[in-house]
Amino acid sequence: MTTTTHRSPRRRTVVALAIVLTVLLAFVVRLVDIQVVNAKEHVDDSLAMGLQNSRVEYASRGSIVDENGVILASSVNRYDVQVDPMLAIKGVTTRDDDENETTTGWPEIAAKIAAVTGQDAADVEASVTDAVADNPDSRYAMITKNVSTEQYRALVALGLPFLSFPPQAGRVYPDGAVGGNLIGFVGSDGQPLAGLEAADNDCLASTNGKVVFQQSRDGVVLPGTETVAEPAVDGGTLKLTVDRDLQWYMGQLIAEQVQNTGSLRGTITVVEAKTGKIRALAEYPTVDPNNPTATPSEDRGSRAFSSPFEPGSTFKALTTAIGLDSGSYTPETTVTASSREVLGGDARVSDAFSHGPNVYTPAGVLIDSSNVGISKFGEMIPKETRYDYLQKFGMGSLSAIDFPGESGGILHPAQDWDTQTFYNTTFGQGLSVTVPQLVGAYQTIANGGLKMPLSLVEGCTAADGTVTDVPSTEGTQVVSTDTARAVSLMLENVATQGELASKIAIPGYRIAIKTGTGEKVDENTGAYKPDAYFTTMIGFAPADDPQYVVAVNLDEPRTVKSSAATAPAFQKALTQVLKTYRVIPSGTTTPELPKFG
């Protein structure tokens, strides 16, 4: 009896352990079946039940920097403010130290949120009440988008468990309107709308990623379930040729000159003569990319690229270069020109000042800026030859930059020129150009006849370090080196013998310049507007070894209605350029050329 009594409990224990082990083994087998053998099937089931979710992994739009790496545009974190209406409508219940409960209702909470976001409290309140009215089980509503990091932190500090803050990429421009017409801007949705932001979007655009995770039915992310399904890729860095500090200075200078002369608008452009790189292109009015809607829509782009104008007498240098290079005449050739003449039978040409017959050299025509004189030199060049050269100088076609909204100007085919147009085109009427086209032509003369493609972008560096969009460094020989040097010397004599010599001189430097006053066409009638002009001064220095080309252009100056309106800004601009780049002064003085034969 004793033996039976002792064995029975042991048998029961063994049986119990066997049952437990069997159950555990069954659980293990089932767990392996769920997590390994049929894992995909159960993941699919979880997807169908809504237990798997995903979120966007935001990438940053690339930065825009100047030639020295100074940031001109960058991305910052912004946040959307989302709410769970089903939880928010219940308010927030808190307990004090004595376990007394206090409930703060949604209207009061909405007022606190609105105080941070700057919204109307009623609008914030309605974002939840309207959502619940439509669907009592609603788990999502948007309160506002793109709040700043400071606002985000203030909202987090409210301790509201039903708020969430998906990050968004915002765009900031640290220097405001500096270079705004060039840089452009993006919309509230981050899409590029203007300028280089749009033109180089392939470089700057980012690709958002995707993170997949599993969550409980109440929305809590299950630890360890997050996986990157698609990696986020940041945009590249767009490096410009522009110098931020020089751009700022030119922006201040052109704003001052536009206001002092009562002009509608104006531009100052600085180009490196040997490379074609634009170091500054300032416009007024300009746009602040941080707040583009504060600027009229017509001033948000770049008029330098989009608004062609008649270049006036600045074109005489091109006519002179074409005549010399084509062998139509030499620097010693002369023409006799009075202040008013009828040419070619019915073309009437007049100078801006009254004078009797002058026996002009090409240099003299440029110094006195004689329309009649350059017309007579132009007679020696076949019109087809002149047209072909003008095309090589870049007239009638887009620049290599291909800026958004850029115009190719107007250059009618030679066969369409009537007698008046034949003569007018010698001194910059009957055609139109953009600022980059004109600057590109003078860069060609300054660079020994070798035209370099203008550039605003140095290159794009992708997130992986790959560099693309590097501009071409291959130039085109438009005129010979001898021709370019001969014309350059003539333009130096404009600077030393012309009526504006004292106003544009820079001690120690040889300067080459030409002015131009182009009549302005009424867009409604197609006729010239009375007493309305574009005035331009363009030149380069040091003329004995040209380094930089500078152009100042004003639209309808009123206080001074001649090229003298541009002289103060040109002198200051060129002086600043020479200082900025520490250009060595000229070692010689300008040889004087005869005006008359």
mmCIF file of N, CA, C and O in Angstrom, residues 519-557:
data_model
loop_
_atom_site.group_PDB
_atom_site.id
_atom_site.type_symbol
_atom_site.label_atom_id
_atom_site.label_comp_id
_atom_site.label_asym_id
_atom_site.label_seq_id
_atom_site.Cartn_x
_atom_site.Cartn_y
_atom_site.Cartn_z
ATOM 1 N N GLU A 519 15.935 103.926 -78.790
ATOM 2 C CA GLU A 519 14.542 104.335 -78.670
ATOM 3 C C GLU A 519 13.693 103.158 -78.206
ATOM 4 O O GLU A 519 13.988 101.999 -78.489
ATOM 5 N N LYS A 520 12.614 103.503 -77.503
ATOM 6 C CA LYS A 520 11.772 102.477 -76.914
ATOM 7 C C LYS A 520 10.478 102.344 -77.705
ATOM 8 O O LYS A 520 9.807 103.335 -78.008
ATOM 9 N N VAL A 521 10.122 101.122 -78.022
ATOM 10 C CA VAL A 521 8.926 100.849 -78.814
ATOM 11 C C VAL A 521 7.713 100.716 -77.901
ATOM 12 O O VAL A 521 7.771 100.061 -76.860
ATOM 13 N N ASP A 522 6.623 101.357 -78.292
ATOM 14 C CA ASP A 522 5.354 101.222 -77.577
ATOM 15 C C ASP A 522 4.774 99.845 -77.904
ATOM 16 O O ASP A 522 4.500 99.533 -79.073
ATOM 17 N N GLU A 523 4.578 99.009 -76.889
ATOM 18 C CA GLU A 523 4.111 97.640 -77.117
ATOM 19 C C GLU A 523 2.705 97.601 -77.716
ATOM 20 O O GLU A 523 2.325 96.635 -78.368
ATOM 21 N N ASN A 524 1.922 98.649 -77.488
ATOM 22 C CA ASN A 524 0.544 98.671 -77.982
ATOM 23 C C ASN A 524 0.452 99.100 -79.442
ATOM 24 O O ASN A 524 -0.331 98.544 -80.219
ATOM 25 N N THR A 525 1.265 100.101 -79.832
ATOM 26 C CA THR A 525 1.166 100.645 -81.190
ATOM 27 C C THR A 525 2.257 100.133 -82.123
ATOM 28 O O THR A 525 2.111 100.186 -83.342
ATOM 29 N N GLY A 526 3.380 99.659 -81.559
ATOM 30 C CA GLY A 526 4.496 99.226 -82.383
ATOM 31 C C GLY A 526 5.357 100.374 -82.866
ATOM 32 O O GLY A 526 6.380 100.159 -83.529
ATOM 33 N N ALA A 527 4.981 101.616 -82.528
ATOM 34 C CA ALA A 527 5.745 102.798 -82.910
ATOM 35 C C ALA A 527 6.659 103.208 -81.762
ATOM 36 O O ALA A 527 6.470 102.795 -80.609
ATOM 37 N N TYR A 528 7.654 104.031 -82.083
ATOM 38 C CA TYR A 528 8.534 104.508 -81.028
ATOM 39 C C TYR A 528 7.781 105.449 -80.090
ATOM 40 O O TYR A 528 7.000 106.296 -80.524
ATOM 41 N N LYS A 529 8.017 105.269 -78.782
ATOM 42 C CA LYS A 529 7.408 106.147 -77.797
ATOM 43 C C LYS A 529 8.170 107.467 -77.769
ATOM 44 O O LYS A 529 9.408 107.467 -77.810
ATOM 45 N N PRO A 530 7.467 108.572 -77.732
ATOM 46 C CA PRO A 530 8.169 109.859 -77.680
ATOM 47 C C PRO A 530 8.917 110.037 -76.359
ATOM 48 O O PRO A 530 8.393 109.723 -75.280
ATOM 49 N N ASP A 531 10.150 110.471 -76.469
ATOM 50 C CA ASP A 531 10.938 110.827 -75.285
ATOM 51 C C ASP A 531 11.106 109.651 -74.313
ATOM 52 O O ASP A 531 11.080 109.826 -73.093
ATOM 53 N N ALA A 532 11.265 108.450 -74.854
ATOM 54 C CA ALA A 532 11.451 107.266 -74.011
ATOM 55 C C ALA A 532 12.615 106.454 -74.572
ATOM 56 O O ALA A 532 12.608 106.086 -75.749
ATOM 57 N N TYR A 533 13.606 106.164 -73.706
ATOM 58 C CA TYR A 533 14.833 105.538 -74.190
ATOM 59 C C TYR A 533 15.341 104.469 -73.217
ATOM 60 O O TYR A 533 15.071 104.507 -72.019
ATOM 61 N N PHE A 534 16.101 103.527 -73.773
ATOM 62 C CA PHE A 534 16.979 102.663 -72.994
ATOM 63 C C PHE A 534 18.376 103.266 -73.084
ATOM 64 O O PHE A 534 18.842 103.581 -74.191
ATOM 65 N N THR A 535 19.034 103.431 -71.963
ATOM 66 C CA THR A 535 20.406 103.934 -71.996
ATOM 67 C C THR A 535 21.339 102.872 -71.443
ATOM 68 O O THR A 535 21.026 102.203 -70.452
ATOM 69 N N THR A 536 22.483 102.725 -72.094
ATOM 70 C CA THR A 536 23.420 101.658 -71.734
ATOM 71 C C THR A 536 24.842 102.190 -71.751
ATOM 72 O O THR A 536 25.204 102.993 -72.609
ATOM 73 N N MET A 537 25.635 101.734 -70.792
ATOM 74 C CA MET A 537 27.078 101.901 -70.847
ATOM 75 C C MET A 537 27.700 100.534 -70.603
ATOM 76 O O MET A 537 27.357 99.849 -69.642
ATOM 77 N N ILE A 538 28.596 100.158 -71.500
ATOM 78 C CA ILE A 538 29.230 98.850 -71.398
ATOM 79 C C ILE A 538 30.704 98.991 -71.707
ATOM 80 O O ILE A 538 31.103 99.802 -72.547
ATOM 81 N N GLY A 539 31.524 98.230 -70.998
ATOM 82 C CA GLY A 539 32.962 98.320 -71.226
ATOM 83 C C GLY A 539 33.717 97.271 -70.448
ATOM 84 O O GLY A 539 33.123 96.396 -69.803
ATOM 85 N N PHE A 540 35.041 97.365 -70.492
ATOM 86 C CA PHE A 540 35.862 96.374 -69.801
ATOM 87 C C PHE A 540 37.174 96.995 -69.359
ATOM 88 O O PHE A 540 37.593 98.047 -69.844
ATOM 89 N N ALA A 541 37.814 96.303 -68.417
ATOM 90 C CA ALA A 541 39.082 96.785 -67.871
ATOM 91 C C ALA A 541 39.834 95.588 -67.278
ATOM 92 O O ALA A 541 39.222 94.567 -66.938
ATOM 93 N N PRO A 542 41.160 95.733 -67.129
ATOM 94 C CA PRO A 542 42.001 96.756 -67.765
ATOM 95 C C PRO A 542 42.029 96.507 -69.278
ATOM 96 O O PRO A 542 42.175 95.351 -69.705
ATOM 97 N N ALA A 543 41.903 97.542 -70.059
ATOM 98 C CA ALA A 543 41.765 97.366 -71.505
ATOM 99 C C ALA A 543 43.014 96.754 -72.140
ATOM 100 O O ALA A 543 42.928 96.133 -73.202
ATOM 101 N N ASP A 544 44.168 96.917 -71.505
ATOM 102 C CA ASP A 544 45.390 96.322 -72.039
ATOM 103 C C ASP A 544 45.472 94.816 -71.755
ATOM 104 O O ASP A 544 46.233 94.092 -72.396
ATOM 105 N N ASP A 545 44.688 94.328 -70.790
ATOM 106 C CA ASP A 545 44.582 92.891 -70.498
ATOM 107 C C ASP A 545 43.204 92.665 -69.874
ATOM 108 O O ASP A 545 43.073 92.474 -68.662
ATOM 109 N N PRO A 546 42.148 92.657 -70.676
ATOM 110 C CA PRO A 546 40.775 92.675 -70.135
ATOM 111 C C PRO A 546 40.469 91.497 -69.216
ATOM 112 O O PRO A 546 40.709 90.339 -69.564
ATOM 113 N N GLN A 547 39.930 91.841 -68.057
ATOM 114 C CA GLN A 547 39.560 90.832 -67.068
ATOM 115 C C GLN A 547 38.049 90.763 -66.843
ATOM 116 O O GLN A 547 37.499 89.674 -66.698
ATOM 117 N N TYR A 548 37.395 91.921 -66.820
ATOM 118 C CA TYR A 548 35.968 91.940 -66.523
ATOM 119 C C TYR A 548 35.222 92.905 -67.430
ATOM 120 O O TYR A 548 35.710 93.990 -67.735
ATOM 121 N N VAL A 549 34.045 92.455 -67.850
ATOM 122 C CA VAL A 549 33.125 93.277 -68.630
ATOM 123 C C VAL A 549 32.001 93.719 -67.694
ATOM 124 O O VAL A 549 31.460 92.909 -66.930
ATOM 125 N N VAL A 550 31.660 95.003 -67.758
ATOM 126 C CA VAL A 550 30.584 95.555 -66.922
ATOM 127 C C VAL A 550 29.601 96.287 -67.817
ATOM 128 O O VAL A 550 30.007 97.041 -68.718
ATOM 129 N N ALA A 551 28.315 96.072 -67.581
ATOM 130 C CA ALA A 551 27.271 96.773 -68.334
ATOM 131 C C ALA A 551 26.226 97.311 -67.377
ATOM 132 O O ALA A 551 25.812 96.626 -66.436
ATOM 133 N N VAL A 552 25.806 98.565 -67.626
ATOM 134 C CA VAL A 552 24.726 99.191 -66.872
ATOM 135 C C VAL A 552 23.644 99.591 -67.869
ATOM 136 O O VAL A 552 23.937 100.239 -68.872
ATOM 137 N N ASN A 553 22.423 99.176 -67.586
ATOM 138 C CA ASN A 553 21.312 99.467 -68.490
ATOM 139 C C ASN A 553 20.145 100.043 -67.691
ATOM 140 O O ASN A 553 19.775 99.496 -66.650
ATOM 141 N N LEU A 554 19.582 101.155 -68.186
ATOM 142 C CA LEU A 554 18.444 101.807 -67.526
ATOM 143 C C LEU A 554 17.282 101.917 -68.504
ATOM 144 O O LEU A 554 17.470 102.240 -69.676
ATOM 145 N N ASP A 555 16.088 101.662 -67.996
ATOM 146 C CA ASP A 555 14.865 101.730 -68.797
ATOM 147 C C ASP A 555 14.137 103.037 -68.481
ATOM 148 O O ASP A 555 13.649 103.244 -67.373
ATOM 149 N N GLU A 556 14.090 103.929 -69.466
ATOM 150 C CA GLU A 556 13.407 105.221 -69.379
ATOM 151 C C GLU A 556 13.879 106.097 -68.219
ATOM 152 O O GLU A 556 13.083 106.483 -67.353
ATOM 153 N N PRO A 557 15.162 106.428 -68.170
ATOM 154 C CA PRO A 557 15.582 107.415 -67.163
ATOM 155 C C PRO A 557 14.912 108.758 -67.433
ATOM 156 O O PRO A 557 14.735 109.148 -68.591
#
